[in-house]
Structures are given as structure tokens and as C-alpha cells.
Short mmCIF file of C-alpha atoms in Angstrom, two decimals:
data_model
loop_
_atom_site.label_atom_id
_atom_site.label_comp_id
_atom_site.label_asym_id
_atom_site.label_seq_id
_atom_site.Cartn_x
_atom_site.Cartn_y
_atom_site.Cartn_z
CA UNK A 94 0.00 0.00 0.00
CA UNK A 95 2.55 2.57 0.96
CA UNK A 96 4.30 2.02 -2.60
CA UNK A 97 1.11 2.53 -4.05
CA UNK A 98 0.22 5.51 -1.69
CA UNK A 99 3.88 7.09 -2.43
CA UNK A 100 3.86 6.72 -6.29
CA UNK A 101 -0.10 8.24 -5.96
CA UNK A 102 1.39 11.97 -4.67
CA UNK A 103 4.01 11.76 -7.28
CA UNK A 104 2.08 11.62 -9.96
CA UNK A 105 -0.64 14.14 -8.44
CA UNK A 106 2.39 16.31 -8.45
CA UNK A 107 2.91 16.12 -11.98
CA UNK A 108 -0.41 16.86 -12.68
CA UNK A 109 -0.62 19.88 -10.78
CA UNK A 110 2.39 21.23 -12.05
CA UNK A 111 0.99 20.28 -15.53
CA UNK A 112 -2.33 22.64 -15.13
CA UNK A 113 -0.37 25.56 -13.70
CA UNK A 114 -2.83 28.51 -13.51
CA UNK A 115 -4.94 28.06 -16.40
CA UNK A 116 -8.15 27.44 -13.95
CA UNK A 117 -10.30 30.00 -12.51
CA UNK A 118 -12.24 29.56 -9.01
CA UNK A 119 -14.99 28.04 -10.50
CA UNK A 120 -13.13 25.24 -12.08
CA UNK A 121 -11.44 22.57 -10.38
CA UNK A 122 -9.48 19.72 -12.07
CA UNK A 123 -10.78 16.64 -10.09
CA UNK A 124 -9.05 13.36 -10.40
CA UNK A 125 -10.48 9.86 -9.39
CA UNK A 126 -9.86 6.34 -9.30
CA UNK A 127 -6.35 5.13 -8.31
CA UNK A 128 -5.04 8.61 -8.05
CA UNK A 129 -7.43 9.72 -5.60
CA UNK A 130 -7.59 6.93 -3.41
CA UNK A 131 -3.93 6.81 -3.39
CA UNK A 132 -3.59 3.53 -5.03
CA UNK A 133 -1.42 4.25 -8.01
CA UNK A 134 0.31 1.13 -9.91
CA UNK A 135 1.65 0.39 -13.06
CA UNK A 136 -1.04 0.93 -16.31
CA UNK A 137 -3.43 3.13 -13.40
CA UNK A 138 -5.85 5.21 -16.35
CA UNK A 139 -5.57 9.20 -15.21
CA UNK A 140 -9.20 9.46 -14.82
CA UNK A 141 -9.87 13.42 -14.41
CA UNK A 142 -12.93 15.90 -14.82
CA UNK A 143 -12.96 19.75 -15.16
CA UNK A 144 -15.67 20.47 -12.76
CA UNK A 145 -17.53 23.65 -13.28
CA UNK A 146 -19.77 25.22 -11.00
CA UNK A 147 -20.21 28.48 -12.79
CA UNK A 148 -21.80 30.35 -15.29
CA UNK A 149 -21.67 28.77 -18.93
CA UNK A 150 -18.65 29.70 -21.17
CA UNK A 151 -18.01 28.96 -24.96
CA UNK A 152 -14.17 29.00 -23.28
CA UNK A 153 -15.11 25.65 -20.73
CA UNK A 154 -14.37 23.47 -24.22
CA UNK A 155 -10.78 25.25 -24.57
CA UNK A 156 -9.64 24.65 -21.55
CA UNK A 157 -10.70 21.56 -21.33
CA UNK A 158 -8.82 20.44 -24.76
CA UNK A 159 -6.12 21.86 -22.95
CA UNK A 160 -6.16 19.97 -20.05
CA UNK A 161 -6.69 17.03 -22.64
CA UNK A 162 -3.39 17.68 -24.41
CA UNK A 163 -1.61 18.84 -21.50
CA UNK A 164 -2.72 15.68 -19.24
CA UNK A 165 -2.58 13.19 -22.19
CA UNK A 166 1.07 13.59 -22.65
CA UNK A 167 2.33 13.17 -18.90
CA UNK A 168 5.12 10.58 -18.37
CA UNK A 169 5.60 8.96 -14.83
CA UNK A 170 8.70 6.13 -14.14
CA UNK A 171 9.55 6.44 -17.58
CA UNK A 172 6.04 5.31 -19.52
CA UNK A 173 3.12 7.08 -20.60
CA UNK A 174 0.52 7.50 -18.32
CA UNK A 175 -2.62 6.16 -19.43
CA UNK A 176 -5.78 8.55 -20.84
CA UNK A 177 -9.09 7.58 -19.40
CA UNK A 178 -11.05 4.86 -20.41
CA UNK A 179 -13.36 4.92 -23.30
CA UNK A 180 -16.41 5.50 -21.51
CA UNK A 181 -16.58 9.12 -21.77
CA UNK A 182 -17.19 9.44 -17.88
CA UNK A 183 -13.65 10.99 -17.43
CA UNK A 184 -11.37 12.94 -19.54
CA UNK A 185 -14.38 15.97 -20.10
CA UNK A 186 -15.97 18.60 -17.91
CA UNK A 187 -18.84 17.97 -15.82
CA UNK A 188 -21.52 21.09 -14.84
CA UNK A 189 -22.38 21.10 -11.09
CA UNK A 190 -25.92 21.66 -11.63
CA UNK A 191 -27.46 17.99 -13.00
CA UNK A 192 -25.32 16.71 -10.24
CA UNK A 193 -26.91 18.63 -7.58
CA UNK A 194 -30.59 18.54 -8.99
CA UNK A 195 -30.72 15.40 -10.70
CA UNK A 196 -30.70 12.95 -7.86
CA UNK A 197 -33.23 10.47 -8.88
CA UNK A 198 -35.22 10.59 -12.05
CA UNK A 199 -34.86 10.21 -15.56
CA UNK A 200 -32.48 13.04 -16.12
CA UNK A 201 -30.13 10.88 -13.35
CA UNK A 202 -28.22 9.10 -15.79
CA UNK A 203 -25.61 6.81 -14.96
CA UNK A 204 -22.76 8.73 -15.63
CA UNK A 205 -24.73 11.67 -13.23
CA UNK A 206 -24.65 8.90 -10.44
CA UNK A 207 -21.42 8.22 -10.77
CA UNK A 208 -20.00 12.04 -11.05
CA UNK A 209 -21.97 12.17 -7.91
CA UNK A 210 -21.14 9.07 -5.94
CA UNK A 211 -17.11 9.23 -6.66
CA UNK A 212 -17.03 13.01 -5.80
CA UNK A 213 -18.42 11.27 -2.25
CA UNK A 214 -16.47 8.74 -2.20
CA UNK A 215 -12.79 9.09 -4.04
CA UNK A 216 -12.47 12.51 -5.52
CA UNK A 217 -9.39 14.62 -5.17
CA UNK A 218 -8.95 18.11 -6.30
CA UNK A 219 -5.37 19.55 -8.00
CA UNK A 220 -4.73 23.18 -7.21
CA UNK A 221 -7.92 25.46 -6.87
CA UNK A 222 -10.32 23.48 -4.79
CA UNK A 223 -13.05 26.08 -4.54
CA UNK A 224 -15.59 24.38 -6.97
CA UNK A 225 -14.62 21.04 -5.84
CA UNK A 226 -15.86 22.40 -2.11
CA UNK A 227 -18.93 24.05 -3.08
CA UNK A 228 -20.38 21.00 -5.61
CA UNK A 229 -19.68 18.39 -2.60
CA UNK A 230 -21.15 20.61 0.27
CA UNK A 231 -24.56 21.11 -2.17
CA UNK A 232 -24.58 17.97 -2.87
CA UNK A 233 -24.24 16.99 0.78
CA UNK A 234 -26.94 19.57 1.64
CA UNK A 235 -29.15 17.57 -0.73
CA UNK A 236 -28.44 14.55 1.07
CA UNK A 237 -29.29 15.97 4.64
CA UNK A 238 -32.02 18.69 3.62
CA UNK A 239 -34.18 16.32 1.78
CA UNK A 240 -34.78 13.46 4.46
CA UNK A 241 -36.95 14.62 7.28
CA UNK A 242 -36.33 13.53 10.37
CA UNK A 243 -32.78 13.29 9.58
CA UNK A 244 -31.69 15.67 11.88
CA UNK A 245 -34.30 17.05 14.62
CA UNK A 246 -37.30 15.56 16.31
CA UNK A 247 -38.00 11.83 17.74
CA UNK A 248 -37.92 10.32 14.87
CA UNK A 249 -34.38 11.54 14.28
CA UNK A 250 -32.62 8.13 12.92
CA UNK A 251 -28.71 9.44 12.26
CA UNK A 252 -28.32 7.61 9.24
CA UNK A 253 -28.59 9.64 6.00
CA UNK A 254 -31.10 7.03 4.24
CA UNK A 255 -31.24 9.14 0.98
CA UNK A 256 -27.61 8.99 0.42
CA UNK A 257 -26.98 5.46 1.80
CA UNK A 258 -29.65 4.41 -1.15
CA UNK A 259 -27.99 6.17 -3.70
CA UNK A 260 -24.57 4.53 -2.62
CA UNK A 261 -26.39 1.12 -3.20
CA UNK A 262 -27.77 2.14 -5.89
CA UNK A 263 -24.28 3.17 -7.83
CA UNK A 264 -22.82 0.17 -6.28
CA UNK A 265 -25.61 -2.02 -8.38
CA UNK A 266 -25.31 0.20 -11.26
CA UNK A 267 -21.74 -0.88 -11.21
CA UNK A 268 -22.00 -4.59 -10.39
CA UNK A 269 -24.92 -4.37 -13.73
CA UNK A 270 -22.97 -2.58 -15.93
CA UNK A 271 -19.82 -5.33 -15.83
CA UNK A 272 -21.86 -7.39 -17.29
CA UNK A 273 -22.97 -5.31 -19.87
CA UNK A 274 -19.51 -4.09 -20.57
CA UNK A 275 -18.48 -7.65 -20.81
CA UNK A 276 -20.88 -8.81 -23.48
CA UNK A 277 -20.39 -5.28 -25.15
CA UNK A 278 -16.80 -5.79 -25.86
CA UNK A 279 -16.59 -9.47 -26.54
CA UNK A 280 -14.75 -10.43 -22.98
CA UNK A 281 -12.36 -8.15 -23.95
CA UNK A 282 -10.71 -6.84 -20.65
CA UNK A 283 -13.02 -8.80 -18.28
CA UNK A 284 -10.39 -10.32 -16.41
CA UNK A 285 -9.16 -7.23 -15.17
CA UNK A 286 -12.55 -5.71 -14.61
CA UNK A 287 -13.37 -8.61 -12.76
CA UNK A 288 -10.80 -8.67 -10.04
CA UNK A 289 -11.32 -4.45 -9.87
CA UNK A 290 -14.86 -5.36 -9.13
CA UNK A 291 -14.11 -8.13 -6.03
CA UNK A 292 -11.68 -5.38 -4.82
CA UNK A 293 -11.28 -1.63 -5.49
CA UNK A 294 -14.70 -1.31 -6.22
CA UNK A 295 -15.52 -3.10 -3.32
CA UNK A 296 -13.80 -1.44 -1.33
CA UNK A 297 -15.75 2.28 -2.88
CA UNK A 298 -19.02 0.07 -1.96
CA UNK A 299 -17.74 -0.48 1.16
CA UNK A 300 -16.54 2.91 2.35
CA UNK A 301 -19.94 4.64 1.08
CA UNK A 302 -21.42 2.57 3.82
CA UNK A 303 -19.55 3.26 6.78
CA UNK A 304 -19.52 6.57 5.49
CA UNK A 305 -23.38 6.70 5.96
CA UNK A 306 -23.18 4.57 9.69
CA UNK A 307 -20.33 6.24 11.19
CA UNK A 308 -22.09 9.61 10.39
CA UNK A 309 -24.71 8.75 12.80
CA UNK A 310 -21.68 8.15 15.12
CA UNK A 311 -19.59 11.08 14.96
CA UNK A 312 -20.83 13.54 12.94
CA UNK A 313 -24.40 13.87 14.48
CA UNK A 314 -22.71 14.03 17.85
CA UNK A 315 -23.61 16.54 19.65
CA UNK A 316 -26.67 17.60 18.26
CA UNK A 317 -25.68 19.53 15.59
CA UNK A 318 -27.63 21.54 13.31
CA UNK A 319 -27.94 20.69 9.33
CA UNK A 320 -24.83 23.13 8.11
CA UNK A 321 -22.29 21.57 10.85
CA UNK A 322 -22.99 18.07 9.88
CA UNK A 323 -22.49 18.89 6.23
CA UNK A 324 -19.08 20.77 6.86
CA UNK A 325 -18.13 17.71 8.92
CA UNK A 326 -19.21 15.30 6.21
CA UNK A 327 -17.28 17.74 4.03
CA UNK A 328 -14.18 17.28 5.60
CA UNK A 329 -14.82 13.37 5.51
CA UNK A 330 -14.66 13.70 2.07
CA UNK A 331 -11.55 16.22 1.89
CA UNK A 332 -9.28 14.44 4.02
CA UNK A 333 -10.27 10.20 3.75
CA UNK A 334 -9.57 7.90 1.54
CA UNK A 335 -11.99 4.60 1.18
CA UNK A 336 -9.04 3.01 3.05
CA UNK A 337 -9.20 5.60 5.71
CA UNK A 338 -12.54 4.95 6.08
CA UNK A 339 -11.95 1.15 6.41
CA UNK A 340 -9.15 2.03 9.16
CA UNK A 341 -10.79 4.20 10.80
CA UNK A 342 -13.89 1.92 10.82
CA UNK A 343 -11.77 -1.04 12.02
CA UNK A 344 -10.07 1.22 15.04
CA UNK A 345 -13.05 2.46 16.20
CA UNK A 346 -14.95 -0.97 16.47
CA UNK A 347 -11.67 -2.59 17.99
CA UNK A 348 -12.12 -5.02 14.87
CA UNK A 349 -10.30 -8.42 15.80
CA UNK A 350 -6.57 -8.49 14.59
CA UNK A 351 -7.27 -11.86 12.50
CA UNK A 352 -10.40 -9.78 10.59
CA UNK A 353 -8.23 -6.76 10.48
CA UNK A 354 -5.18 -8.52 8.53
CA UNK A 355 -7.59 -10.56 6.11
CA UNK A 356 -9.26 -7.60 5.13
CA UNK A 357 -5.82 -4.70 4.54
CA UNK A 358 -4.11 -7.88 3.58
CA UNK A 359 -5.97 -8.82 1.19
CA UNK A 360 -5.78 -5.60 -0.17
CA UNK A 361 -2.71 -4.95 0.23
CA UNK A 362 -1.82 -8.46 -2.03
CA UNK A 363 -4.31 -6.98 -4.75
CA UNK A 364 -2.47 -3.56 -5.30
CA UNK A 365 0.97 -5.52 -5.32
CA UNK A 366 -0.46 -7.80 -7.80
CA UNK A 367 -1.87 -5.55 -10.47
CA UNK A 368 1.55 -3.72 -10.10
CA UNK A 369 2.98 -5.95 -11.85
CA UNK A 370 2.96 -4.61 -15.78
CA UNK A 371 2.98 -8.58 -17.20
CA UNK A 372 0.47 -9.98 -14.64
CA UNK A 373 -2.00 -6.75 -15.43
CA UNK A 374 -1.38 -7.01 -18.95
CA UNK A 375 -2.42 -10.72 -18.90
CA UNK A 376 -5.60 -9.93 -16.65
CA UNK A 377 -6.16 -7.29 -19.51
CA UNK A 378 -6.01 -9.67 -22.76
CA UNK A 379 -6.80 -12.64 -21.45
CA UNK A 380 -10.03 -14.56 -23.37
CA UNK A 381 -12.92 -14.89 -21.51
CA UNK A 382 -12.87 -18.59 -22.03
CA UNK A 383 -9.61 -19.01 -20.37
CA UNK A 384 -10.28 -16.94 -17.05
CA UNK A 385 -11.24 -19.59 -14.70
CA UNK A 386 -7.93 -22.21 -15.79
CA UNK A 387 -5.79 -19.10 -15.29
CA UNK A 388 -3.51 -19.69 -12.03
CA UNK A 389 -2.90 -16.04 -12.32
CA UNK A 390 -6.54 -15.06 -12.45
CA UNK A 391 -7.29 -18.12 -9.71
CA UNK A 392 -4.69 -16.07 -7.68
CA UNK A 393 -6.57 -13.06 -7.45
CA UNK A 394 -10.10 -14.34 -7.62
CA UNK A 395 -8.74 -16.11 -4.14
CA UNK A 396 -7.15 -12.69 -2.93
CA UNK A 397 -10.74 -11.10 -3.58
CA UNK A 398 -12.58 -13.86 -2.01
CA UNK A 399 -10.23 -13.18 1.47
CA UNK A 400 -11.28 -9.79 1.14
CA UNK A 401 -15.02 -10.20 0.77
CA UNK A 402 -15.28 -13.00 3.86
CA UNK A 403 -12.79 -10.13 6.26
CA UNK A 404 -15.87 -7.83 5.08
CA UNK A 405 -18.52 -10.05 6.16
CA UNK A 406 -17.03 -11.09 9.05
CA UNK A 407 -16.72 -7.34 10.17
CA UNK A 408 -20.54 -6.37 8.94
CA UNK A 409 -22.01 -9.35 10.14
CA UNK A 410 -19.87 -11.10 12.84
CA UNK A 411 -18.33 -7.96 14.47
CA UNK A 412 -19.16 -5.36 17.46
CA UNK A 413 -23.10 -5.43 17.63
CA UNK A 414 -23.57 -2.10 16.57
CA UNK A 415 -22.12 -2.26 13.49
CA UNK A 416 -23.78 -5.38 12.92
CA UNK A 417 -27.33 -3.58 14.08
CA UNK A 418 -26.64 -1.31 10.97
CA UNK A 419 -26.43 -3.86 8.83
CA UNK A 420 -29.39 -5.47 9.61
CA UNK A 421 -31.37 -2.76 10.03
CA UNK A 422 -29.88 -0.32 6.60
CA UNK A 423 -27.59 -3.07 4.83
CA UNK A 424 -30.69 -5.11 3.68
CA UNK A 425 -33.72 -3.19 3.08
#
């Protein structure tokens, strides 16, 4: 992890240095995936949005072509860093208003959910963070404002129901559109996808959750009114990781050692693994038909099973609290 985690500031380093001061305050390059969570290994895509929270500007497309060229020809141990995938989620600019007002609905498409969902959950800003702030906080206030009973009265339940749906929503979204991905491509690339899915994304799935529990532990403490728990939720966001989440979620509970190590572990085996250019490059091209004869793939399919049981046996074995919340939100 700490290889990971070190490589992960070098390389947001370059790309800060590579957008200079071409951004006003209501733009903010935001990077995700890898990068963000501090998980950088060999062939990691530079996933990155221009976030705009600002009035519309014929000038938005030039800067982001900019950022395109500029960001498209960054180097990092002496190889190319890779362009975002061809999805068309990242690599663009994203406006902050269907991600604050279309939560839910038609007009909620599934690249809104998952602007909005990674800005929660892995998002990291280079340079200006102004935009950044403000699109997270609204989005935040959404969250809170919208669920009554959220915050005052008896009925006052601590858990942030509205967002912890949309988390498992995204999460199914995800776990759907593998499969469709999959069949889309031919099996192209499904190897890799599929040991991404048992882990890193996971592991996103994971710390949306105790994102939405431990709120009702620490950031509704005290009482609070609606605009302190969002700036405390907003510094959630600023200064964890999903693996800070997991830490902090595993120090706080007093998780058992043994569950501990299986779960980091785990993890911590997965990132080395995919590190490795010929090993990632063979869970890349690797036929469909051929996945489940492939010690490599067998390898990792066993590292992500380790890390799914340390998960169950924390949600559903561990301290009864946490395993009240996942009885009670975790299911219906």
C-alpha cells in the first residue's frame, strides 16, 4: 500500500504542475480512481474531470482540450501514463448543476450517479479546490435537507437514508454494468474488470457505507444543526480515503486483529499484484474462455474472495452495533 500511496502523490504532483494557472475559481481539475484513493500502480488510467460550478462559457471546451493535451502527454517512471477509459465518464468537464438537482429521475443518468457518488467517495482536487468544495457541500446539503427527520425531532434516525440508497444504488449500477460491458466488448478486458470489481470497487461500496453509519456516530454528535454536519461530512470527504474509512472503521470498532489482517491484507496483495505490468497485462487480454484455468486469475479471484469473507465477518460477525446497521440499513 505505501508504494502505491507514495507513487499516488508523485504523480498528483505532476499533474498539478501540468495545469499551472490556467483554472479559474470556479473550475477545479478533479481526479479519481487510483489517483485519488492513493492507489497508483503500473497501467493506473488518469481518470480526471474539469468540474464547473459556474456560469456557462463557450471557453469551458478550450480549456478543457487543454487539459486534454496537457494531461494526455504526462510521463511517470519512464512510460506514458494512461488517458481515461473509453467510456466518456472521465477525460471531459462535468456542470455542477445535474449533479446537484438530478438525484433520482430520468435526467439521473448513470454517468450523473457516478459524477456524484465518486465526488463522495474518491475525488481529489489539484490546485484550486473552490468548486470542488462548493459542488460536494450542495450535494451533501441535498443529502441531509431532503430526508426529514434526519436531523431534529424523535424520529431523528442518524443515518442519512437518501444517500446510503444512492450509494447502493451506484454500487448495483456498477455490479450491472460489468456485465454489460463484458458482453459489449466481446470479454475483452473482463479479467481485469473482474478482479477491480471483487476489490477496489468493493472497497468504494464499502466505504460509502460506513460513510453513511459512522455519520450517525460522529458527525451527528452533539446535536448539531444541518450546516455543521455537512461541513463535517465535508471534511470526511476532503481528508479520507476509502481506506481511511476502512481504518478508521476497524479502530473504532476494535475489529479483531485476524479480521483486520484478512481484510488490509488482502488488499494490500491486490495492489501488489496488479503492479505488476505482465500480470496486469495478462488480466487485460486474457479470453474470456480461459479466465477460470488461469492460475494467475485463480490467484486473485482467491485474494478477492479473502477480502469479501474479512468484510462479512466485520458487517455481520463484528461489534453489535455495526452489525445492528447492517441489519437494520444493509438489507432493506
Amino acid at each position: 500500500m505505501r508504494k502505491a500511496w507514495l507513487a499516488a502523490g508523485e504523480v498528483s504532483a505532476l499533474v498539478e504542475r501540468a495545469v499551472g494557472g490556467v483554472l479559474s475559481s470556479e473550475m477545479t481539475l478533479v481526479v479519481f480512481g487510483s489517483l485519488a484513493r492513493g492507489e497508483w500502480t503500473v497501467g493506473s488510467d488518469l481518470d480526471w474531470t474539469l468540474l464547473i460550478d459556474g456560469q456557462v462559457d463557450p471557453k469551458h471546451l478550450e480549456v478543457t482540450q487543454h487539459l486534454a493535451a496537457k494531461l494526455g502527454s504526462l510521463r511517470y517512471a519512464g512510460k506514458q501514463i494512461q488517458r481515461p477509459g473509453i467510456e466518456g465518464t472521465f477525460g471531459n468537464m462535468a456542470f455542477s448543476h445535474p449533479i446537484v438537482h438530478h438525484i433520482g429521475g430520468e435526467s439521473d443518468t448513470n454517468r450523473n450517479v457516478t459524477q456524484r457518488i465518486l465526488l463522495l467517495s474518491e475525488s481529489k482536487p489539484i490546485g484550486v479546490s473552490d468548486a470542488h468544495d462548493r459542488v460536494v457541500k450542495a450535494v451533501l446539503s441535498r443529502y441531509v435537507g431532503d430526508q426529514p427527520g434526519l436531523m431534529t425531532g424523535a424520529s431523528r434516525e442518524g443515518v442519512p437514508r437518501f444517500l446510503l440508497n444512492d450509494v447502493v444504488r451506484y454500487w448495483r449500477t456498477v455490479t450491472v454494468d460489468f456485465v454489460y460491458k463484458r458482453r459489449a466488448r466481446g470479454g475483452k478486458g473482463a479479467g481485469l474488470r473482474n478482479i477491480k470489481l471483487r476489490l477496489s470497487r468493493k472497497l468504494l461500496f464499502t466505504a460509502g457505507l460506513l460513510h453513511c453509519f459512522l455519520g450517525s456516530r460522529f458527525w451527528l454528535q452533539g446535536d448539531p444543526d444541518s450546516h455543521t454536519a455537512v461541513e463535517t461530512m465535508l471534511d470526511v470527504v476532503r481528508q479520507n480515503t476509502p481506506l481511511d474509512r476502512l481504518a478508521v472503521t476497524i479502530e473504532a470498532f476494535n475489529i479483531p486483529d485476524e479480521t483486520a489482517r484478512e481484510i488490509l491484507g488482502s488488499y494490500d496483495e491486490f495492489l501488489g499484484l496488479i503492479d505488476d505490468e505482465e500480470t496486469r497485462k495478462r488480466f487485460d487480454e486474457l479470453p474470456l474462455d480461459e479466465l477460470q484455468s488461469d492460475s494467475a486469475f485463480l490467484k486473485a479471484k482467491e485474494i478477492g474472495d479473502r477480502f469479501d469473507q474479512g468484510l462479512k465477518r466485520m458487517f455481520f460477525d463484528g461489534p453489535d452495533e455495526l452489525k445492528a446497521f447492517t441489519r437494520e440499513y444493509g438489507i432493506f
